Tab-separated table of C-alpha atoms in Angstrom:
chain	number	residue	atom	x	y	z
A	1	UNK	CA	-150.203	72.234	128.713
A	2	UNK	CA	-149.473	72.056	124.933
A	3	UNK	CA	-145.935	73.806	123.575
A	4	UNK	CA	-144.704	73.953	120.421
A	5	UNK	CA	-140.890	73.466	119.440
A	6	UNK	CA	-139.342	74.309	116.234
A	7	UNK	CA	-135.747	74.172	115.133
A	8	UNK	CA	-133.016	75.519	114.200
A	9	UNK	CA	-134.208	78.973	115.462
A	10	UNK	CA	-131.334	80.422	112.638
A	11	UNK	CA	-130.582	78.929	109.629
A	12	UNK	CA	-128.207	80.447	106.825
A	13	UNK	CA	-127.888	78.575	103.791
A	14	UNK	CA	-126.051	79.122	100.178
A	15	UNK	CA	-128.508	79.081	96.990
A	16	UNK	CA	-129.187	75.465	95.850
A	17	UNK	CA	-128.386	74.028	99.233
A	18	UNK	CA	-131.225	71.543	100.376
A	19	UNK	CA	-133.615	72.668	103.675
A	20	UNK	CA	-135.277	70.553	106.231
A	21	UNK	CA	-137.266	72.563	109.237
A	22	UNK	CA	-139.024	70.362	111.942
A	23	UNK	CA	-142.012	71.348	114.373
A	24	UNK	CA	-142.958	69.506	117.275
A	25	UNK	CA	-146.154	69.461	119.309
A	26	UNK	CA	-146.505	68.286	123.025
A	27	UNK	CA	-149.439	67.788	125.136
A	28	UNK	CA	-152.194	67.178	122.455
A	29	UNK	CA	-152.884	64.241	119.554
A	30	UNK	CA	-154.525	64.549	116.468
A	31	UNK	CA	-153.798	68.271	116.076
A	32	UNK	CA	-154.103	70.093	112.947
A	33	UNK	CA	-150.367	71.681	112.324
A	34	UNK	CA	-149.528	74.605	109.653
A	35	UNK	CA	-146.114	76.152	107.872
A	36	UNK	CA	-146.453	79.744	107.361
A	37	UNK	CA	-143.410	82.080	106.017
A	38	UNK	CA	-143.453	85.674	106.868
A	39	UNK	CA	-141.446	87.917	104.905
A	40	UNK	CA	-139.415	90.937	106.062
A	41	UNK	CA	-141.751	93.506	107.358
A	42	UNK	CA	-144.994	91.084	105.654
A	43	UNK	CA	-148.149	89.682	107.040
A	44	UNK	CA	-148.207	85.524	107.332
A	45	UNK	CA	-148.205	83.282	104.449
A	46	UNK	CA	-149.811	79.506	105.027
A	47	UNK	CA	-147.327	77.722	102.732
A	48	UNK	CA	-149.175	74.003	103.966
A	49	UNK	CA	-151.064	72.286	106.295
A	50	UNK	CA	-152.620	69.110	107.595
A	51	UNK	CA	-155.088	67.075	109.499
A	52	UNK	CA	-153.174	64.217	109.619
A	53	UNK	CA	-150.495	61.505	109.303
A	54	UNK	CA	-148.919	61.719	105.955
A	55	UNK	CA	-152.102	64.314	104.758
A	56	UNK	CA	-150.323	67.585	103.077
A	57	UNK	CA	-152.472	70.458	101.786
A	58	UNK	CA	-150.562	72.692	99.832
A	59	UNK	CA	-151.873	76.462	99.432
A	60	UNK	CA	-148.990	78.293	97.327
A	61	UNK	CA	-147.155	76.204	94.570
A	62	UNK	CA	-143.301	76.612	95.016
A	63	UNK	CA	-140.347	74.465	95.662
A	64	UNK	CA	-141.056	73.871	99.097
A	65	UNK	CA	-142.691	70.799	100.414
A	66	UNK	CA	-144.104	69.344	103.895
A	67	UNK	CA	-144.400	66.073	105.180
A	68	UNK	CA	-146.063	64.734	109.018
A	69	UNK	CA	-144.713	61.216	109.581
A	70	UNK	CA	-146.008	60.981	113.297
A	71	UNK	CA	-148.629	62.584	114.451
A	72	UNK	CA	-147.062	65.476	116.550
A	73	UNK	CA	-143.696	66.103	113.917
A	74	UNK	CA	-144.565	68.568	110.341
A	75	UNK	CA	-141.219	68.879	108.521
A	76	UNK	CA	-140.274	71.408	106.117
A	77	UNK	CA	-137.991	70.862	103.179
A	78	UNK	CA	-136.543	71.862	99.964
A	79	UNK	CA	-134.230	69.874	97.445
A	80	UNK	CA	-132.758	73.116	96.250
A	81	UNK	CA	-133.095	76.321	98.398
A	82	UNK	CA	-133.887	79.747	96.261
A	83	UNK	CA	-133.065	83.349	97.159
A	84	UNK	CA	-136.661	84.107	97.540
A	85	UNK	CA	-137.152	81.106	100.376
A	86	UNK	CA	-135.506	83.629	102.646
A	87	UNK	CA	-137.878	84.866	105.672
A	88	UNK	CA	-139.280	83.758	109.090
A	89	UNK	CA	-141.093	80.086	108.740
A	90	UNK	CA	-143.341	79.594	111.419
A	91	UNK	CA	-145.664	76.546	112.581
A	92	UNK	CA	-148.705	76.508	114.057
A	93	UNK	CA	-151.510	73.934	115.726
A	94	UNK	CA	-154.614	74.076	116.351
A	95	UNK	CA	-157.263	71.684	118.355
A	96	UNK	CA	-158.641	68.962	115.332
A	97	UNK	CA	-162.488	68.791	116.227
A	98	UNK	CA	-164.579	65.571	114.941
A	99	UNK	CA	-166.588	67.820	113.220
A	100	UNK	CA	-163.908	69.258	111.341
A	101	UNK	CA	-162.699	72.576	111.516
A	102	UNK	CA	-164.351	75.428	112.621
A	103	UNK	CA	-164.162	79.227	113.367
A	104	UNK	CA	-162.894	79.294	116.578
A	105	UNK	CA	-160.160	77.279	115.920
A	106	UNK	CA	-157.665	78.985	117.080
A	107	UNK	CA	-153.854	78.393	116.157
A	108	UNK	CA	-150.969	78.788	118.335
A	109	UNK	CA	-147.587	79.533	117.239
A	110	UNK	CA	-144.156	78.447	117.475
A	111	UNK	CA	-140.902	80.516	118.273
A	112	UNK	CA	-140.217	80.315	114.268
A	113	UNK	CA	-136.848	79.906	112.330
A	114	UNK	CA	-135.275	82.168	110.552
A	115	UNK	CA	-133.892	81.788	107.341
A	116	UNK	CA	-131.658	83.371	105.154
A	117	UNK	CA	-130.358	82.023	101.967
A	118	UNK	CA	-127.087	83.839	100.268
B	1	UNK	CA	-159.173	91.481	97.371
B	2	UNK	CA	-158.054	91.658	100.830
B	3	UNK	CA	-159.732	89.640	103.166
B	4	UNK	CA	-157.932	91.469	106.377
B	5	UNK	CA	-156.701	95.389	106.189
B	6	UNK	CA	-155.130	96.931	108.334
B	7	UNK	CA	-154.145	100.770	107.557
B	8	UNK	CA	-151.696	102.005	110.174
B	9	UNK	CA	-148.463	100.700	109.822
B	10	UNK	CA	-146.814	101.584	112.723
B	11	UNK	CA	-148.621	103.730	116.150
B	12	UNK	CA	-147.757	105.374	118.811
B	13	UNK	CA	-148.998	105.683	122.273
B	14	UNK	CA	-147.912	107.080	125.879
B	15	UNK	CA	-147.466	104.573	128.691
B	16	UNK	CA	-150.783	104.248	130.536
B	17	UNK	CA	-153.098	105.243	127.751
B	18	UNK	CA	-155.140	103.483	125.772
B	19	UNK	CA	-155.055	102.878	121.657
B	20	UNK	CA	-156.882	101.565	119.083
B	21	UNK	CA	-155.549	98.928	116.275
B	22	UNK	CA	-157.743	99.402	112.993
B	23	UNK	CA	-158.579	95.946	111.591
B	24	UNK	CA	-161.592	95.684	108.802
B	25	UNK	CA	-162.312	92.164	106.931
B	26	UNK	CA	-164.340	91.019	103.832
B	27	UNK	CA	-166.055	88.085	103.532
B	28	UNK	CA	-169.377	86.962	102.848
B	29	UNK	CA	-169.803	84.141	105.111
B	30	UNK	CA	-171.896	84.542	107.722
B	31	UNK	CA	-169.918	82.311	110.249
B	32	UNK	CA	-166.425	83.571	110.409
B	33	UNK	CA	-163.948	84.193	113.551
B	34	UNK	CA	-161.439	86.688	114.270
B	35	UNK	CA	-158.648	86.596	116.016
B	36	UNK	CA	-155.822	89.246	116.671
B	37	UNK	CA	-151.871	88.344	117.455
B	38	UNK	CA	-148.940	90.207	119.054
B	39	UNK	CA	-145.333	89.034	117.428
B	40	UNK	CA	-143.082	90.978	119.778
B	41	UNK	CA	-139.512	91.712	118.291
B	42	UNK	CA	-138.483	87.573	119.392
B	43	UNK	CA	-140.870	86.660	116.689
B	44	UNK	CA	-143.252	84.849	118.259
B	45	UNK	CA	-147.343	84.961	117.513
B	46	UNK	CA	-148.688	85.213	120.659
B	47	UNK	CA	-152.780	84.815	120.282
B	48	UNK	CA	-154.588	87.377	122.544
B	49	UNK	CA	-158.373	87.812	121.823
B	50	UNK	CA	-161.140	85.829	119.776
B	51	UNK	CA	-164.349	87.402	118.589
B	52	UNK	CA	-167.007	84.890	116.961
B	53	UNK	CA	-169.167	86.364	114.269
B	54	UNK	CA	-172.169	85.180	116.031
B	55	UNK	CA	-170.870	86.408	119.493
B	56	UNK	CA	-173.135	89.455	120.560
B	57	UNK	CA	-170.770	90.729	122.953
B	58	UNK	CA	-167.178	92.395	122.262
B	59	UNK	CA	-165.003	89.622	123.265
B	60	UNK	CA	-162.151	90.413	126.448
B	61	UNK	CA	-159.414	89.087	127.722
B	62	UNK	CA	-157.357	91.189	130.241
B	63	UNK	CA	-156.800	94.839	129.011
B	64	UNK	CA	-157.433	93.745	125.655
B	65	UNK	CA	-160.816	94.169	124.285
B	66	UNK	CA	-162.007	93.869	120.579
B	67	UNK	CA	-164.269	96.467	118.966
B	68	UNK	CA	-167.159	94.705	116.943
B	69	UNK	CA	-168.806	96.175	114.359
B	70	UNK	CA	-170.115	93.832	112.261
B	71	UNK	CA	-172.206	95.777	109.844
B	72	UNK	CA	-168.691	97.839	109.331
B	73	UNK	CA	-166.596	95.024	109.293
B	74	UNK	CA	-164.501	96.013	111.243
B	75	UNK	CA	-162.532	93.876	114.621
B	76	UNK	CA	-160.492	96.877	116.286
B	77	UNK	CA	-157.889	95.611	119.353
B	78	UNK	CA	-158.290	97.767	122.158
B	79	UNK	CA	-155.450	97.739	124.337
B	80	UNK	CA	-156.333	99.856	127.705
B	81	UNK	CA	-152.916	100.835	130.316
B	82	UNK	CA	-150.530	100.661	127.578
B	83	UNK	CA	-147.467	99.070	128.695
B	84	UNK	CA	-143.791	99.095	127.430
B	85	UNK	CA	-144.015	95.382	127.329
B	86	UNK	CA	-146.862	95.835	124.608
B	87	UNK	CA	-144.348	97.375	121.971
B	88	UNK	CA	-144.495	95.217	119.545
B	89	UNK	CA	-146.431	94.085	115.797
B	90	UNK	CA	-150.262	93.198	115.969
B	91	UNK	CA	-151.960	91.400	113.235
B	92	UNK	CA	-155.725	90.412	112.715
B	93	UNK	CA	-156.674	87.375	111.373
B	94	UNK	CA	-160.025	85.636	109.860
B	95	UNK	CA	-160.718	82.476	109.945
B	96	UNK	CA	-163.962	81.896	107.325
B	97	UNK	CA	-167.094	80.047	107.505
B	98	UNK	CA	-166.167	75.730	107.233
B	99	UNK	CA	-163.814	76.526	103.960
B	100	UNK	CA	-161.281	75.044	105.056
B	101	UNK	CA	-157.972	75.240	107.563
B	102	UNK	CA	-157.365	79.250	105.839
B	103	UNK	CA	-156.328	81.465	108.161
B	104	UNK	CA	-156.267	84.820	106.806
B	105	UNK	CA	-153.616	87.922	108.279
B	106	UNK	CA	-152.975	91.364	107.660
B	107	UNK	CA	-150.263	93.021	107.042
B	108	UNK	CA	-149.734	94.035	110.547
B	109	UNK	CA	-149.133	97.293	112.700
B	110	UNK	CA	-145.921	98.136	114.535
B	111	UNK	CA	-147.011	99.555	117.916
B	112	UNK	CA	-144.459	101.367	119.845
B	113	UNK	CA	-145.244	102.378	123.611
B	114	UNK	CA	-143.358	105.909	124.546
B	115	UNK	CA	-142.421	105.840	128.501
């Protein structure tokens, strides 16, 4: 069966301070993996996501960025941490079809880390 | 605007009863999914039902159904038996047509079983 790892689960960082977040995937290849950040008391955010090795899409410009050097690893990081980047970053995969993907797609989660940035 | 909206904050319900999650969506695709989550108060998403825009039947998994109405728009979460164990946020999601890897969520509502 497929599981998803991220870590740290807790993370408290000063302002400025850089950020790296890793996901893991086991039991599947070639899967399509997300970030999302959920804010206190919000609805989910897709910050990136990508089909592939070294493929990023990015949907919301800030000073966050993602990178997937193997196929199963999607790291999150940030060269200078902001007040804002506080909240619960979760990642996600979800089956990647030949075809591309489609709507039943659906994603699975990880346990998420949270992050909170003094 | 929204793409998923979901009105009731936060709900109530007696153990062993039944409620009713509110989830409407806007799109104009005409292939779409919808999916709803439970986040319990660890954090995690935990998927729980799938309804296909194309799917004629409400879609069902355990004692959690999903209300279709498609000319409403609308993807209600049934959740029959209430348990405590079921305390806990649900959000609805949308995934559109072939646009793309967007999943979209609502805001969420806070579901509190009473014993």
């Amino acid at each position: 069966s497929q599981t998803i790892h991220q870590w740290p689960a807790t993370l408290v960082q000063p302002v400025g301070s850089p950020l790296s977040l890793e996901c893991t995937v086991e039991g599947t290849s070639n899967p399509n993996l997300y970030w999302y950040r959920q804010a206190a008391g919000r609805g989910l955010q897709l910050l990136f996501y990508s089909v592939g090795i070294g493929q990023i899409s990015s949907e919301v410009p800030q000073n966050l960025s993602a990178s997937r050097p193997q196929d199963r690893q999607f790291i999150l990081s940030s060269k200078k941490l902001l007040l804002s980047d506080s909240g619960f970053y979760l990642c996600a995969w979800s089956v990647r079809l030949a075809g591309g993907p489609t709507v039943t797609d659906t994603q699975y989660f990880g346990p998420g880390t949270r992050l909170t940035v003094l | 605007a929204q793409k998923i909206t979901q009105t009731q904050p936060g709900m109530f319900v007696q153990e062993k009863e039944a409620v009713t999650l509110d989830c409407t969506y806007d799109t104009s695709d005409q292939s779409y999914g919808l999916f709803w989550y439970k986040q319990p108060s660890s954090g995690e998403m935990i998927f729980l039902i799938y309804q296909g825009s194309y799917d004629e039947q409400n879609a069902t998994e355990g004692r959690y159904s999903l209300n279709f109405q498609k000319a409403r728009k609308s993807a209600n979460l049934v959740i029959s038996a209430s348990q405590l164990g079921d305390s806990a946020m649900y959000f609805c999601a949308m995934r559109e047509g072939f646009t793309g890897n967007q999943f979209y969520f609502g805001t969420g509502t806070s579901l509190t079983v009473i014993p």
